[in-house]
Amino acid sequence: LFGEILVNRLKGSASDTSSLCRSDRPTTLALLTLLDGQSSYVFYDENTARRMMLPDDMAHTLSNVIETLFFEGVRLAVDPCAAVYIAFLNKN
């Protein structure tokens, strides 16, 4: 459900979603609460789509249209997704 909401928002803003990695695993969530100027966070990451990314989840090659990729630091520090990202980048 959360993944579909995100995809619909991207499509609604005219973003190209053709290269998105999709799976039936739960969507990774990060929630923020702000109370009296103080923030607190809750992360739902364990066994989610982003945390449990597999090699077959990613496109095998990059489109020539893509000029920049951004991988946030936490994803590059945690396997199995870190190994998948690194293998993907080494191929491209």
XYZ file of C-alpha atoms in Angstrom:
92
model
C 0.000 0.000 0.000
C 2.713 2.510 0.957
C 4.744 1.648 -2.124
C 1.725 2.242 -4.355
C 1.126 5.621 -2.694
C 4.749 6.602 -3.369
C 4.589 5.460 -7.002
C 1.325 7.329 -7.568
C 2.846 10.516 -6.119
C 5.857 10.186 -8.393
C 3.665 9.631 -11.439
C 1.495 12.585 -10.407
C 4.558 14.815 -10.439
C 5.488 13.651 -13.955
C 8.436 11.558 -12.699
C 9.584 8.638 -14.815
C 8.916 5.493 -12.773
C 9.998 2.986 -15.424
C 13.274 2.159 -13.608
C 11.832 1.693 -10.129
C 12.748 -1.506 -8.303
C 9.532 -3.201 -7.223
C 8.917 -6.187 -4.969
C 6.112 -7.657 -2.900
C 8.082 -7.129 0.321
C 6.806 -4.447 2.758
C 7.727 -0.808 2.156
C 10.509 0.642 4.293
C 9.109 3.419 6.468
C 10.667 6.286 8.397
C 8.247 8.294 10.521
C 8.904 11.613 12.209
C 7.069 13.161 15.124
C 7.639 16.809 15.987
C 6.529 17.933 19.435
C 7.480 21.294 20.936
C 10.308 21.662 18.441
C 11.810 18.274 19.308
C 11.832 15.531 16.732
C 11.724 11.811 17.267
C 11.988 9.100 14.657
C 10.748 5.564 14.168
C 12.124 3.349 11.431
C 10.494 0.216 10.031
C 13.320 -1.318 8.084
C 13.869 -4.950 9.060
C 12.777 -7.408 6.321
C 11.471 -4.608 4.092
C 11.879 -4.145 0.350
C 14.837 -1.801 0.557
C 16.663 -3.687 3.286
C 16.198 -7.080 1.643
C 16.945 -6.048 -1.941
C 18.155 -8.892 -4.137
C 20.178 -8.751 -7.364
C 17.144 -9.643 -9.515
C 15.231 -6.661 -8.063
C 17.442 -4.175 -9.890
C 17.670 -3.402 -13.573
C 20.721 -5.022 -15.104
C 21.967 -1.904 -16.871
C 21.456 1.810 -16.512
C 19.604 3.843 -19.075
C 21.744 6.334 -20.998
C 19.327 9.011 -19.783
C 20.372 8.602 -16.136
C 23.119 11.039 -15.196
C 23.221 10.754 -11.402
C 22.595 8.100 -8.765
C 22.335 8.689 -5.027
C 22.766 5.941 -2.455
C 22.322 7.033 1.128
C 25.056 5.876 3.485
C 23.060 3.459 5.635
C 22.084 1.331 2.631
C 25.741 0.933 1.691
C 26.605 -0.311 5.186
C 24.002 -3.079 5.520
C 23.811 -6.325 3.577
C 22.221 -7.762 1.572
C 21.302 -4.463 -0.103
C 24.846 -3.021 0.127
C 26.272 -5.952 -1.830
C 23.502 -5.609 -4.423
C 24.155 -1.881 -4.935
C 27.902 -2.374 -5.182
C 27.552 -5.232 -7.682
C 25.133 -3.139 -9.730
C 27.492 -0.150 -9.801
C 30.441 -2.333 -10.738
C 28.501 -3.615 -13.782
C 27.618 -0.121 -14.977
